[in-house]
Amino acid sequence: MRVAKRVERLPPYLFAELDRRVAAKRAAGADVISLGVGDPDLPTPRHVVEALQEAAEDPSTHQYASYYGLPALRLAIAEWYGLRFGVDLDPESEVLPLIGLKEGLAHMPWAFIDPGDRALVPDPGYPVYATATALAGGEPVSMPLSPENRFLPELDGLSPPERTKLLWLNYPSNPTGAVADLGFFEQAVAFSRRYELLLCHDAAYCEITFDGYVAPSVLEVPAAKEVAVEFGSLSKTYNMTGWRVGYVVGNAGAVQILATLKTNLDSGIFNAIQRAAVAALTGPQDHVESMRAIYQKRRDVVVAAFHDVGLPIEPPLGSIYVWVPTPPGRTSAQFSEELLEEASVVVSPGTGYGPHGEGFVRISLTVPDERLEEAMGRIRGHLR
Ligand SMILES: Cc1ncc(COP(=O)(O)O)c(C=O)c1O
């Protein structure tokens, strides 16, 4: 068997060694608490599950779905954008359902990156922007993010190398929890126009925000649609990670090109799931508010624990993560290994999100409150 070069060139899976150690510790009887993966422990709202049950009973949902998604879902996404952001979208040409947001991210470079082209990617950032670019033969160009720049790329001082086609952004951010205001998005739209880039904003966490903060859409910037698309997902807003339903909206040309590519690769989302997604987007939204309150309380538990041991953290305003600086003298990998060995708690080493993640670990807030409190008690005990 000879593996394709593009796969061989993928960066080593940094979490593989950690996974191996977790398995070994569990096999030895340790009660390991994983704060590694960002997968909500809360259930999908009841009315959405019921909508799926009902739709699955209808045999017409059992056939291939349309490549372009159910008209009802495209309309529901467009209407949700209107209500939530005051952004008008044409459901026919400016909205495309995806088999999860990650599917769309992974396919974008195949539509826009030729071998040798470049994409600007946040570092640290969700790894798919860089790996998908590399798989398509492109070169990811890292935009270093740090507490000094509030984890926002310094676009003023940045001049993209030639053949840069895409600019990836993600706010509220995985892994840093940082948020971007409309002023930053205005700057990013102007930057994209100036350098003829397609701005791709990943808004996976736009509904998970704290302390009353409301995240803007990049499409709120006037004329943003000329240069931007925005990706969204039902995964985190409605606790539907396993269902695989997301969308891309914005620039009609870009949306259509991605759709054309996808007609060659997949066959649409299960229609029953699309009907359930309509129920999620158009039905009662009260669970979103209670979910925010749950994550905010968990965020405060994590921030307080590190504060207690002399590691102050500015509480993040969004996402389901806390980005924690490592104590002096430890690398990200060392600190995460130490927490696993000494406290049986799994956290993600920051370098899993790019070289500029060094000096941090990511803590996910997606475990039940009592488990999170137990984990923080152990970390506190260990660091004291
Ligand atoms: C920034 C970001 N984008 C996209 C995704 C994936 O979303 P989906 O479940 O819709 O594929 C994640 C999941 O962790 C994420 O953190």
mmCIF file of C-alpha atoms and ligand atoms in Angstrom:
data_model
loop_
_atom_site.group_PDB
_atom_site.id
_atom_site.type_symbol
_atom_site.label_atom_id
_atom_site.label_comp_id
_atom_site.label_asym_id
_atom_site.label_seq_id
_atom_site.Cartn_x
_atom_site.Cartn_y
_atom_site.Cartn_z
ATOM 1 C CA MET A 1 0.000 0.000 0.000
ATOM 2 C CA ARG A 2 1.379 3.404 -0.902
ATOM 3 C CA VAL A 3 -0.295 6.282 0.903
ATOM 4 C CA ALA A 4 -0.858 9.575 -0.929
ATOM 5 C CA LYS A 5 1.769 12.232 -0.218
ATOM 6 C CA ARG A 6 -0.911 14.705 0.784
ATOM 7 C CA VAL A 7 -1.966 12.403 3.611
ATOM 8 C CA GLU A 8 1.613 11.630 4.619
ATOM 9 C CA ARG A 9 2.244 15.351 4.863
ATOM 10 C CA LEU A 10 -0.593 15.885 7.368
ATOM 11 C CA PRO A 11 0.761 17.111 10.717
ATOM 12 C CA PRO A 12 1.128 14.356 13.324
ATOM 13 C CA TYR A 13 -2.017 13.878 15.370
ATOM 14 C CA LEU A 14 -0.946 15.583 18.571
ATOM 15 C CA PHE A 15 -3.727 14.100 20.612
ATOM 16 C CA ALA A 16 -2.902 10.506 19.687
ATOM 17 C CA GLU A 17 -0.293 10.103 22.446
ATOM 18 C CA LEU A 18 -2.630 11.751 24.953
ATOM 19 C CA ASP A 19 -5.454 9.403 23.899
ATOM 20 C CA ARG A 20 -3.149 6.422 24.409
ATOM 21 C CA ARG A 21 -2.268 7.568 27.921
ATOM 22 C CA VAL A 22 -5.908 8.206 28.804
ATOM 23 C CA ALA A 23 -6.821 4.689 27.668
ATOM 24 C CA ALA A 24 -3.951 3.248 29.737
ATOM 25 C CA LYS A 25 -4.970 5.192 32.849
ATOM 26 C CA ARG A 26 -8.600 4.160 32.499
ATOM 27 C CA ALA A 27 -7.562 0.541 31.993
ATOM 28 C CA ALA A 28 -5.625 0.820 35.258
ATOM 29 C CA GLY A 29 -8.844 1.881 37.006
ATOM 30 C CA ALA A 30 -8.316 5.668 37.226
ATOM 31 C CA ASP A 31 -11.389 7.928 37.173
ATOM 32 C CA VAL A 32 -10.256 10.142 34.294
ATOM 33 C CA ILE A 33 -12.262 13.324 33.631
ATOM 34 C CA SER A 34 -11.910 14.523 30.046
ATOM 35 C CA LEU A 35 -12.065 18.257 29.433
ATOM 36 C CA GLY A 36 -10.422 17.655 26.071
ATOM 37 C CA VAL A 37 -13.173 17.446 23.484
ATOM 38 C CA GLY A 38 -15.784 20.185 22.949
ATOM 39 C CA ASP A 39 -18.863 17.999 22.654
ATOM 40 C CA PRO A 40 -21.919 19.274 24.599
ATOM 41 C CA ASP A 41 -23.157 17.003 27.380
ATOM 42 C CA LEU A 42 -26.594 18.690 27.245
ATOM 43 C CA PRO A 43 -29.356 17.000 25.203
ATOM 44 C CA THR A 44 -30.913 18.201 21.941
ATOM 45 C CA PRO A 45 -34.179 20.083 22.735
ATOM 46 C CA ARG A 46 -37.161 17.735 22.989
ATOM 47 C CA HIS A 47 -39.192 19.332 20.171
ATOM 48 C CA VAL A 48 -36.277 18.841 17.765
ATOM 49 C CA VAL A 49 -35.994 15.134 18.631
ATOM 50 C CA GLU A 50 -39.745 14.785 18.137
ATOM 51 C CA ALA A 51 -39.558 16.527 14.761
ATOM 52 C CA LEU A 52 -36.924 13.988 13.695
ATOM 53 C CA GLN A 53 -39.038 11.069 14.918
ATOM 54 C CA GLU A 54 -42.045 12.297 12.987
ATOM 55 C CA ALA A 55 -40.054 13.040 9.838
ATOM 56 C CA ALA A 56 -38.315 9.654 9.916
ATOM 57 C CA GLU A 57 -41.763 7.972 9.835
ATOM 58 C CA ASP A 58 -42.441 9.643 6.476
ATOM 59 C CA PRO A 59 -40.942 7.430 3.744
ATOM 60 C CA SER A 60 -40.484 10.417 1.440
ATOM 61 C CA THR A 61 -37.601 11.492 3.703
ATOM 62 C CA HIS A 62 -35.774 8.201 3.041
ATOM 63 C CA GLN A 63 -34.593 8.989 -0.466
ATOM 64 C CA TYR A 64 -31.586 11.000 -1.586
ATOM 65 C CA ALA A 65 -31.842 14.581 -0.445
ATOM 66 C CA SER A 66 -31.447 17.519 -2.822
ATOM 67 C CA TYR A 67 -27.851 18.692 -3.146
ATOM 68 C CA TYR A 68 -28.998 22.171 -2.278
ATOM 69 C CA GLY A 69 -30.990 21.286 0.840
ATOM 70 C CA LEU A 70 -34.727 21.432 1.475
ATOM 71 C CA PRO A 71 -36.214 24.804 0.448
ATOM 72 C CA ALA A 72 -37.795 24.927 3.933
ATOM 73 C CA LEU A 73 -34.371 24.663 5.581
ATOM 74 C CA ARG A 74 -32.808 27.290 3.333
ATOM 75 C CA LEU A 75 -35.713 29.587 4.173
ATOM 76 C CA ALA A 76 -35.431 28.854 7.917
ATOM 77 C CA ILE A 77 -31.712 29.730 7.864
ATOM 78 C CA ALA A 78 -32.365 32.950 5.926
ATOM 79 C CA GLU A 79 -35.169 33.958 8.310
ATOM 80 C CA TRP A 80 -33.020 33.161 11.352
ATOM 81 C CA TYR A 81 -30.313 35.484 9.954
ATOM 82 C CA GLY A 82 -32.889 38.203 9.461
ATOM 83 C CA LEU A 83 -34.196 37.928 13.016
ATOM 84 C CA ARG A 84 -30.858 37.407 14.733
ATOM 85 C CA PHE A 85 -28.560 39.761 12.799
ATOM 86 C CA GLY A 86 -30.861 41.909 10.678
ATOM 87 C CA VAL A 87 -29.081 40.440 7.616
ATOM 88 C CA ASP A 88 -31.150 39.768 4.457
ATOM 89 C CA LEU A 89 -30.296 36.552 2.647
ATOM 90 C CA ASP A 90 -31.770 35.135 -0.539
ATOM 91 C CA PRO A 91 -32.577 31.517 0.406
ATOM 92 C CA GLU A 92 -32.162 30.454 -3.229
ATOM 93 C CA SER A 93 -28.686 31.765 -3.918
ATOM 94 C CA GLU A 94 -27.092 32.855 -0.636
ATOM 95 C CA VAL A 95 -27.758 29.860 1.651
ATOM 96 C CA LEU A 96 -26.430 26.298 1.423
ATOM 97 C CA PRO A 97 -26.999 23.593 4.057
ATOM 98 C CA LEU A 98 -23.908 21.524 4.900
ATOM 99 C CA ILE A 99 -23.408 18.069 6.428
ATOM 100 C CA GLY A 100 -21.986 19.848 9.467
ATOM 101 C CA LEU A 101 -19.945 23.020 9.395
ATOM 102 C CA LYS A 102 -16.686 21.046 9.340
ATOM 103 C CA GLU A 103 -17.716 19.461 6.032
ATOM 104 C CA GLY A 104 -17.994 22.916 4.488
ATOM 105 C CA LEU A 105 -14.665 24.082 5.905
ATOM 106 C CA ALA A 106 -12.935 20.971 4.634
ATOM 107 C CA HIS A 107 -14.331 21.387 1.125
ATOM 108 C CA MET A 108 -13.785 25.148 0.700
ATOM 109 C CA PRO A 109 -10.118 24.852 -0.333
ATOM 110 C CA TRP A 110 -11.032 22.306 -3.034
ATOM 111 C CA ALA A 111 -13.219 24.990 -4.556
ATOM 112 C CA PHE A 112 -10.860 27.959 -4.115
ATOM 113 C CA ILE A 113 -7.266 26.791 -3.627
ATOM 114 C CA ASP A 114 -5.047 25.602 -6.474
ATOM 115 C CA PRO A 115 -1.727 23.941 -5.666
ATOM 116 C CA GLY A 116 0.620 26.713 -4.535
ATOM 117 C CA ASP A 117 -2.167 29.074 -3.453
ATOM 118 C CA ARG A 118 -2.292 30.327 0.110
ATOM 119 C CA ALA A 119 -4.835 30.823 2.881
ATOM 120 C CA LEU A 120 -4.428 32.977 5.983
ATOM 121 C CA VAL A 121 -5.311 30.932 9.068
ATOM 122 C CA PRO A 122 -5.596 31.872 12.750
ATOM 123 C CA ASP A 123 -2.824 30.420 14.944
ATOM 124 C CA PRO A 124 -3.950 29.086 17.369
ATOM 125 C CA GLY A 125 -7.095 28.038 15.507
ATOM 126 C CA TYR A 126 -9.433 25.186 14.716
ATOM 127 C CA PRO A 127 -7.056 22.844 12.866
ATOM 128 C CA VAL A 128 -9.288 22.173 9.838
ATOM 129 C CA TYR A 129 -8.568 25.565 8.174
ATOM 130 C CA ALA A 130 -4.874 24.680 7.830
ATOM 131 C CA THR A 131 -5.133 20.948 7.167
ATOM 132 C CA ALA A 132 -7.857 21.316 4.518
ATOM 133 C CA THR A 133 -5.768 24.000 2.786
ATOM 134 C CA ALA A 134 -2.736 21.705 2.808
ATOM 135 C CA LEU A 135 -4.738 18.699 1.560
ATOM 136 C CA ALA A 136 -5.816 20.745 -1.465
ATOM 137 C CA GLY A 137 -2.146 21.484 -2.206
ATOM 138 C CA GLY A 138 -2.213 24.991 -0.740
ATOM 139 C CA GLU A 139 -0.082 26.604 1.909
ATOM 140 C CA PRO A 140 -1.628 27.772 5.178
ATOM 141 C CA VAL A 141 -0.087 31.082 6.285
ATOM 142 C CA SER A 142 -0.347 31.502 10.019
ATOM 143 C CA MET A 143 -1.710 34.699 11.604
ATOM 144 C CA PRO A 144 -0.261 34.699 15.142
ATOM 145 C CA LEU A 145 -2.786 35.406 17.889
ATOM 146 C CA SER A 146 -1.826 36.300 21.435
ATOM 147 C CA PRO A 147 -3.237 37.949 24.549
ATOM 148 C CA GLU A 148 -1.396 41.152 23.507
ATOM 149 C CA ASN A 149 -3.560 41.459 20.377
ATOM 150 C CA ARG A 150 -6.637 40.086 22.185
ATOM 151 C CA PHE A 151 -6.360 37.046 19.914
ATOM 152 C CA LEU A 152 -7.289 39.163 16.864
ATOM 153 C CA PRO A 153 -4.953 39.141 13.825
ATOM 154 C CA GLU A 154 -3.183 42.449 13.283
ATOM 155 C CA LEU A 155 -4.532 43.120 9.814
ATOM 156 C CA ASP A 156 -3.114 46.664 9.701
ATOM 157 C CA GLY A 157 0.453 45.427 9.611
ATOM 158 C CA LEU A 158 -0.250 42.383 7.467
ATOM 159 C CA SER A 159 0.437 42.133 3.773
ATOM 160 C CA PRO A 160 -0.562 38.714 2.492
ATOM 161 C CA PRO A 161 2.003 36.881 0.366
ATOM 162 C CA GLU A 162 1.181 36.542 -3.323
ATOM 163 C CA ARG A 163 -1.393 33.916 -4.316
ATOM 164 C CA THR A 164 -3.278 34.311 -1.040
ATOM 165 C CA LYS A 165 -6.921 33.521 -1.773
ATOM 166 C CA LEU A 166 -8.709 32.964 1.523
ATOM 167 C CA LEU A 167 -8.818 34.628 4.936
ATOM 168 C CA TRP A 168 -10.115 32.393 7.742
ATOM 169 C CA LEU A 169 -11.547 33.903 10.911
ATOM 170 C CA ASN A 170 -13.460 32.363 13.823
ATOM 171 C CA TYR A 171 -15.157 34.386 16.576
ATOM 172 C CA PRO A 172 -16.122 33.518 19.269
ATOM 173 C CA SER A 173 -12.955 31.516 18.873
ATOM 174 C CA ASN A 174 -12.015 27.929 19.340
ATOM 175 C CA PRO A 175 -9.667 27.530 21.198
ATOM 176 C CA THR A 176 -9.160 30.990 22.762
ATOM 177 C CA GLY A 177 -12.749 32.004 23.591
ATOM 178 C CA ALA A 178 -11.911 35.474 22.200
ATOM 179 C CA VAL A 179 -14.623 37.552 20.527
ATOM 180 C CA ALA A 180 -14.508 40.123 17.706
ATOM 181 C CA ASP A 181 -16.655 43.239 17.489
ATOM 182 C CA LEU A 182 -18.220 44.691 14.359
ATOM 183 C CA GLY A 183 -15.343 47.180 14.049
ATOM 184 C CA PHE A 184 -12.899 44.306 13.610
ATOM 185 C CA PHE A 185 -15.154 42.693 11.010
ATOM 186 C CA GLU A 186 -15.306 46.031 9.137
ATOM 187 C CA GLN A 187 -11.526 46.027 9.056
ATOM 188 C CA ALA A 188 -11.459 42.397 7.877
ATOM 189 C CA VAL A 189 -13.944 43.118 5.072
ATOM 190 C CA ALA A 190 -11.881 46.141 3.918
ATOM 191 C CA PHE A 191 -8.689 44.038 4.091
ATOM 192 C CA SER A 192 -10.310 41.258 2.025
ATOM 193 C CA ARG A 193 -11.512 43.745 -0.560
ATOM 194 C CA ARG A 194 -8.084 45.353 -0.789
ATOM 195 C CA TYR A 195 -6.237 42.058 -1.291
ATOM 196 C CA GLU A 196 -9.030 40.307 -3.258
ATOM 197 C CA LEU A 197 -9.498 37.580 -0.673
ATOM 198 C CA LEU A 198 -12.577 35.543 0.090
ATOM 199 C CA LEU A 199 -13.254 36.108 3.777
ATOM 200 C CA CYS A 200 -14.499 32.890 5.403
ATOM 201 C CA HIS A 201 -15.886 33.414 8.885
ATOM 202 C CA ASP A 202 -16.645 30.420 11.083
ATOM 203 C CA ALA A 203 -19.446 31.431 13.453
ATOM 204 C CA ALA A 204 -19.900 28.007 15.098
ATOM 205 C CA TYR A 205 -20.131 29.611 18.557
ATOM 206 C CA CYS A 206 -22.027 32.821 17.754
ATOM 207 C CA GLU A 207 -24.872 31.875 20.115
ATOM 208 C CA ILE A 208 -22.668 30.802 23.026
ATOM 209 C CA THR A 209 -21.748 34.068 24.673
ATOM 210 C CA PHE A 210 -21.639 35.338 28.252
ATOM 211 C CA ASP A 211 -22.169 38.343 30.495
ATOM 212 C CA GLY A 212 -24.782 39.715 28.086
ATOM 213 C CA TYR A 213 -22.342 39.880 25.167
ATOM 214 C CA VAL A 214 -24.024 39.404 21.755
ATOM 215 C CA ALA A 215 -21.752 38.248 18.921
ATOM 216 C CA PRO A 216 -22.135 40.044 15.562
ATOM 217 C CA SER A 217 -22.184 38.390 12.129
ATOM 218 C CA VAL A 218 -19.528 39.462 9.642
ATOM 219 C CA LEU A 219 -22.440 39.931 7.201
ATOM 220 C CA GLU A 220 -23.686 42.861 9.291
ATOM 221 C CA VAL A 221 -20.874 44.896 7.722
ATOM 222 C CA PRO A 222 -22.360 46.831 4.768
ATOM 223 C CA ALA A 223 -21.523 45.128 1.443
ATOM 224 C CA ALA A 224 -19.727 42.277 3.259
ATOM 225 C CA LYS A 225 -21.495 39.858 0.931
ATOM 226 C CA GLU A 226 -19.255 41.084 -1.892
ATOM 227 C CA VAL A 227 -16.250 39.408 -0.273
ATOM 228 C CA ALA A 228 -17.450 37.172 2.558
ATOM 229 C CA VAL A 229 -19.179 33.960 3.471
ATOM 230 C CA GLU A 230 -20.109 32.873 6.973
ATOM 231 C CA PHE A 231 -20.348 29.297 8.205
ATOM 232 C CA GLY A 232 -22.784 28.273 10.925
ATOM 233 C CA SER A 233 -23.808 25.115 12.692
ATOM 234 C CA LEU A 234 -26.643 23.663 14.717
ATOM 235 C CA SER A 235 -24.104 21.513 16.608
ATOM 236 C CA LYS A 236 -23.426 23.796 19.545
ATOM 237 C CA THR A 237 -26.496 26.069 19.533
ATOM 238 C CA TYR A 238 -28.933 23.149 19.694
ATOM 239 C CA ASN A 239 -26.671 20.401 21.100
ATOM 240 C CA MET A 240 -26.771 18.538 17.801
ATOM 241 C CA THR A 241 -23.119 17.585 17.217
ATOM 242 C CA GLY A 242 -23.994 14.032 16.196
ATOM 243 C CA TRP A 243 -26.717 15.080 13.755
ATOM 244 C CA ARG A 244 -24.389 16.757 11.222
ATOM 245 C CA VAL A 245 -26.140 19.895 10.095
ATOM 246 C CA GLY A 246 -24.626 23.278 9.368
ATOM 247 C CA TYR A 247 -24.702 25.879 6.605
ATOM 248 C CA VAL A 248 -22.794 28.502 4.675
ATOM 249 C CA VAL A 249 -24.342 31.864 3.809
ATOM 250 C CA GLY A 250 -23.260 35.064 2.079
ATOM 251 C CA ASN A 251 -21.536 35.683 -1.259
ATOM 252 C CA ALA A 252 -23.770 33.997 -3.841
ATOM 253 C CA GLY A 253 -20.923 33.144 -6.215
ATOM 254 C CA ALA A 254 -18.912 31.420 -3.486
ATOM 255 C CA VAL A 255 -21.985 29.587 -2.157
ATOM 256 C CA GLN A 256 -22.818 28.301 -5.654
ATOM 257 C CA ILE A 257 -19.247 27.176 -6.336
ATOM 258 C CA LEU A 258 -19.151 25.195 -3.091
ATOM 259 C CA ALA A 259 -22.541 23.696 -4.007
ATOM 260 C CA THR A 260 -21.240 22.669 -7.437
ATOM 261 C CA LEU A 261 -18.203 21.015 -5.862
ATOM 262 C CA LYS A 262 -20.397 19.204 -3.354
ATOM 263 C CA THR A 263 -22.698 17.774 -6.064
ATOM 264 C CA ASN A 264 -19.645 15.691 -7.015
ATOM 265 C CA LEU A 265 -18.839 14.576 -3.480
ATOM 266 C CA ASP A 266 -21.968 13.994 -1.399
ATOM 267 C CA SER A 267 -25.722 13.655 -1.629
ATOM 268 C CA GLY A 268 -27.171 16.059 0.907
ATOM 269 C CA ILE A 269 -28.266 15.805 4.541
ATOM 270 C CA PHE A 270 -30.852 13.141 5.515
ATOM 271 C CA ASN A 271 -34.174 14.900 4.853
ATOM 272 C CA ALA A 272 -35.586 13.975 8.274
ATOM 273 C CA ILE A 273 -32.643 15.746 9.908
ATOM 274 C CA GLN A 274 -33.251 18.769 7.698
ATOM 275 C CA ARG A 275 -36.879 18.904 8.855
ATOM 276 C CA ALA A 276 -35.697 18.655 12.479
ATOM 277 C CA ALA A 277 -33.221 21.473 11.780
ATOM 278 C CA VAL A 278 -36.139 23.633 10.591
ATOM 279 C CA ALA A 279 -37.881 22.850 13.900
ATOM 280 C CA ALA A 280 -34.726 23.872 15.791
ATOM 281 C CA LEU A 281 -34.294 27.194 13.951
ATOM 282 C CA THR A 282 -37.961 28.216 13.914
ATOM 283 C CA GLY A 283 -39.188 26.709 17.221
ATOM 284 C CA PRO A 284 -38.864 27.987 20.796
ATOM 285 C CA GLN A 285 -35.367 29.286 21.574
ATOM 286 C CA ASP A 286 -35.574 29.439 25.379
ATOM 287 C CA HIS A 287 -33.123 26.552 25.842
ATOM 288 C CA VAL A 288 -30.379 28.719 24.244
ATOM 289 C CA GLU A 289 -30.603 31.179 27.122
ATOM 290 C CA SER A 290 -30.496 28.432 29.750
ATOM 291 C CA MET A 291 -27.564 26.778 27.957
ATOM 292 C CA ARG A 292 -25.639 30.070 28.052
ATOM 293 C CA ALA A 293 -26.288 30.303 31.796
ATOM 294 C CA ILE A 294 -24.982 26.742 32.327
ATOM 295 C CA TYR A 295 -21.760 27.370 30.355
ATOM 296 C CA GLN A 296 -21.247 30.746 32.012
ATOM 297 C CA LYS A 297 -21.465 29.159 35.450
ATOM 298 C CA ARG A 298 -18.995 26.460 34.388
ATOM 299 C CA ARG A 299 -16.676 29.102 32.910
ATOM 300 C CA ASP A 300 -16.701 30.859 36.283
ATOM 301 C CA VAL A 301 -15.840 27.619 38.093
ATOM 302 C CA VAL A 302 -12.747 27.190 35.869
ATOM 303 C CA VAL A 303 -11.670 30.837 36.095
ATOM 304 C CA ALA A 304 -12.066 30.804 39.906
ATOM 305 C CA ALA A 305 -10.033 27.592 40.273
ATOM 306 C CA PHE A 306 -7.053 29.015 38.392
ATOM 307 C CA HIS A 307 -7.395 32.352 40.153
ATOM 308 C CA ASP A 308 -7.135 30.512 43.483
ATOM 309 C CA VAL A 309 -3.758 29.055 42.568
ATOM 310 C CA GLY A 310 -2.349 32.371 41.341
ATOM 311 C CA LEU A 311 -3.062 31.951 37.619
ATOM 312 C CA PRO A 312 -5.511 34.741 36.772
ATOM 313 C CA ILE A 313 -7.471 34.363 33.528
ATOM 314 C CA GLU A 314 -9.664 36.962 31.876
ATOM 315 C CA PRO A 315 -13.083 35.244 31.644
ATOM 316 C CA PRO A 316 -13.820 34.512 27.968
ATOM 317 C CA LEU A 317 -16.967 36.133 26.529
ATOM 318 C CA GLY A 318 -17.826 33.264 24.219
ATOM 319 C CA SER A 319 -17.353 29.637 23.060
ATOM 320 C CA ILE A 320 -17.358 26.517 25.221
ATOM 321 C CA TYR A 321 -13.666 26.744 26.133
ATOM 322 C CA VAL A 322 -11.335 28.420 28.569
ATOM 323 C CA TRP A 323 -7.810 29.089 27.254
ATOM 324 C CA VAL A 324 -5.526 28.734 30.243
ATOM 325 C CA PRO A 325 -1.881 29.874 30.391
ATOM 326 C CA THR A 326 0.448 27.118 31.590
ATOM 327 C CA PRO A 327 2.161 27.693 34.938
ATOM 328 C CA PRO A 328 5.740 29.027 34.662
ATOM 329 C CA GLY A 329 8.306 26.498 33.505
ATOM 330 C CA ARG A 330 5.933 24.083 31.740
ATOM 331 C CA THR A 331 5.190 23.693 28.045
ATOM 332 C CA SER A 332 1.634 22.985 26.901
ATOM 333 C CA ALA A 333 2.430 19.314 26.386
ATOM 334 C CA GLN A 334 4.162 19.011 29.771
ATOM 335 C CA PHE A 335 1.311 20.692 31.622
ATOM 336 C CA SER A 336 -1.361 18.550 29.975
ATOM 337 C CA GLU A 337 0.676 15.385 30.666
ATOM 338 C CA GLU A 338 1.162 16.467 34.265
ATOM 339 C CA LEU A 339 -2.586 17.050 34.780
ATOM 340 C CA LEU A 340 -3.359 13.652 33.333
ATOM 341 C CA GLU A 341 -0.754 11.835 35.425
ATOM 342 C CA GLU A 342 -1.230 13.730 38.698
ATOM 343 C CA ALA A 343 -4.911 14.714 38.613
ATOM 344 C CA SER A 344 -6.434 12.301 36.055
ATOM 345 C CA VAL A 345 -7.824 15.292 34.159
ATOM 346 C CA VAL A 346 -7.514 15.605 30.375
ATOM 347 C CA VAL A 347 -6.975 19.055 28.873
ATOM 348 C CA SER A 348 -5.893 19.817 25.284
ATOM 349 C CA PRO A 349 -2.324 21.075 24.790
ATOM 350 C CA GLY A 350 -2.426 24.483 23.081
ATOM 351 C CA THR A 351 0.059 23.414 20.419
ATOM 352 C CA GLY A 352 -2.636 21.134 18.984
ATOM 353 C CA TYR A 353 -4.123 24.368 17.578
ATOM 354 C CA GLY A 354 -0.931 25.745 16.044
ATOM 355 C CA PRO A 355 2.590 26.705 17.173
ATOM 356 C CA HIS A 356 1.301 29.912 18.786
ATOM 357 C CA GLY A 357 -0.806 27.787 21.108
ATOM 358 C CA GLU A 358 2.381 27.065 23.057
ATOM 359 C CA GLY A 359 2.080 28.247 26.642
ATOM 360 C CA PHE A 360 -1.641 27.434 26.884
ATOM 361 C CA VAL A 361 -4.005 24.530 27.379
ATOM 362 C CA ARG A 362 -7.679 24.416 26.405
ATOM 363 C CA ILE A 363 -10.339 23.396 28.877
ATOM 364 C CA SER A 364 -13.709 22.397 27.514
ATOM 365 C CA LEU A 365 -16.879 23.216 29.478
ATOM 366 C CA THR A 366 -18.904 20.320 28.115
ATOM 367 C CA VAL A 367 -19.009 18.005 31.141
ATOM 368 C CA PRO A 368 -21.718 17.994 33.851
ATOM 369 C CA ASP A 369 -21.236 20.612 36.589
ATOM 370 C CA GLU A 370 -20.271 18.137 39.302
ATOM 371 C CA ARG A 371 -17.584 16.540 37.113
ATOM 372 C CA LEU A 372 -16.179 19.945 36.224
ATOM 373 C CA GLU A 373 -16.091 20.927 39.891
ATOM 374 C CA GLU A 374 -14.395 17.639 40.756
ATOM 375 C CA ALA A 375 -11.811 18.216 37.979
ATOM 376 C CA MET A 376 -11.116 21.766 39.144
ATOM 377 C CA GLY A 377 -10.780 20.560 42.740
ATOM 378 C CA ARG A 378 -8.142 18.077 41.610
ATOM 379 C CA ILE A 379 -6.261 20.678 39.534
ATOM 380 C CA ARG A 380 -6.373 23.145 42.408
ATOM 381 C CA GLY A 381 -5.073 20.495 44.807
ATOM 382 C CA HIS A 382 -2.293 19.549 42.416
ATOM 383 C CA LEU A 383 -1.139 23.108 41.692
ATOM 384 C CA ARG A 384 -1.113 24.055 45.365
HETATM 385 C C1 LIG B 1 -14.555 26.500 15.256
HETATM 386 C C2 LIG B 1 -15.307 25.275 14.907
HETATM 387 N N1 LIG B 1 -15.864 25.185 13.691
HETATM 388 C C3 LIG B 1 -16.548 24.084 13.325
HETATM 389 C C4 LIG B 1 -16.709 23.021 14.180
HETATM 390 C C5 LIG B 1 -17.475 21.810 13.715
HETATM 391 O O1 LIG B 1 -18.844 22.085 13.620
HETATM 392 P P1 LIG B 1 -19.829 20.976 13.076
HETATM 393 O O2 LIG B 1 -20.151 20.044 14.200
HETATM 394 O O3 LIG B 1 -21.032 21.698 12.573
HETATM 395 O O4 LIG B 1 -19.116 20.265 11.967
HETATM 396 C C6 LIG B 1 -16.142 23.060 15.452
HETATM 397 C C7 LIG B 1 -16.277 21.912 16.364
HETATM 398 O O5 LIG B 1 -15.650 21.795 17.380
HETATM 399 C C8 LIG B 1 -15.420 24.222 15.815
HETATM 400 O O6 LIG B 1 -14.836 24.322 17.022
#
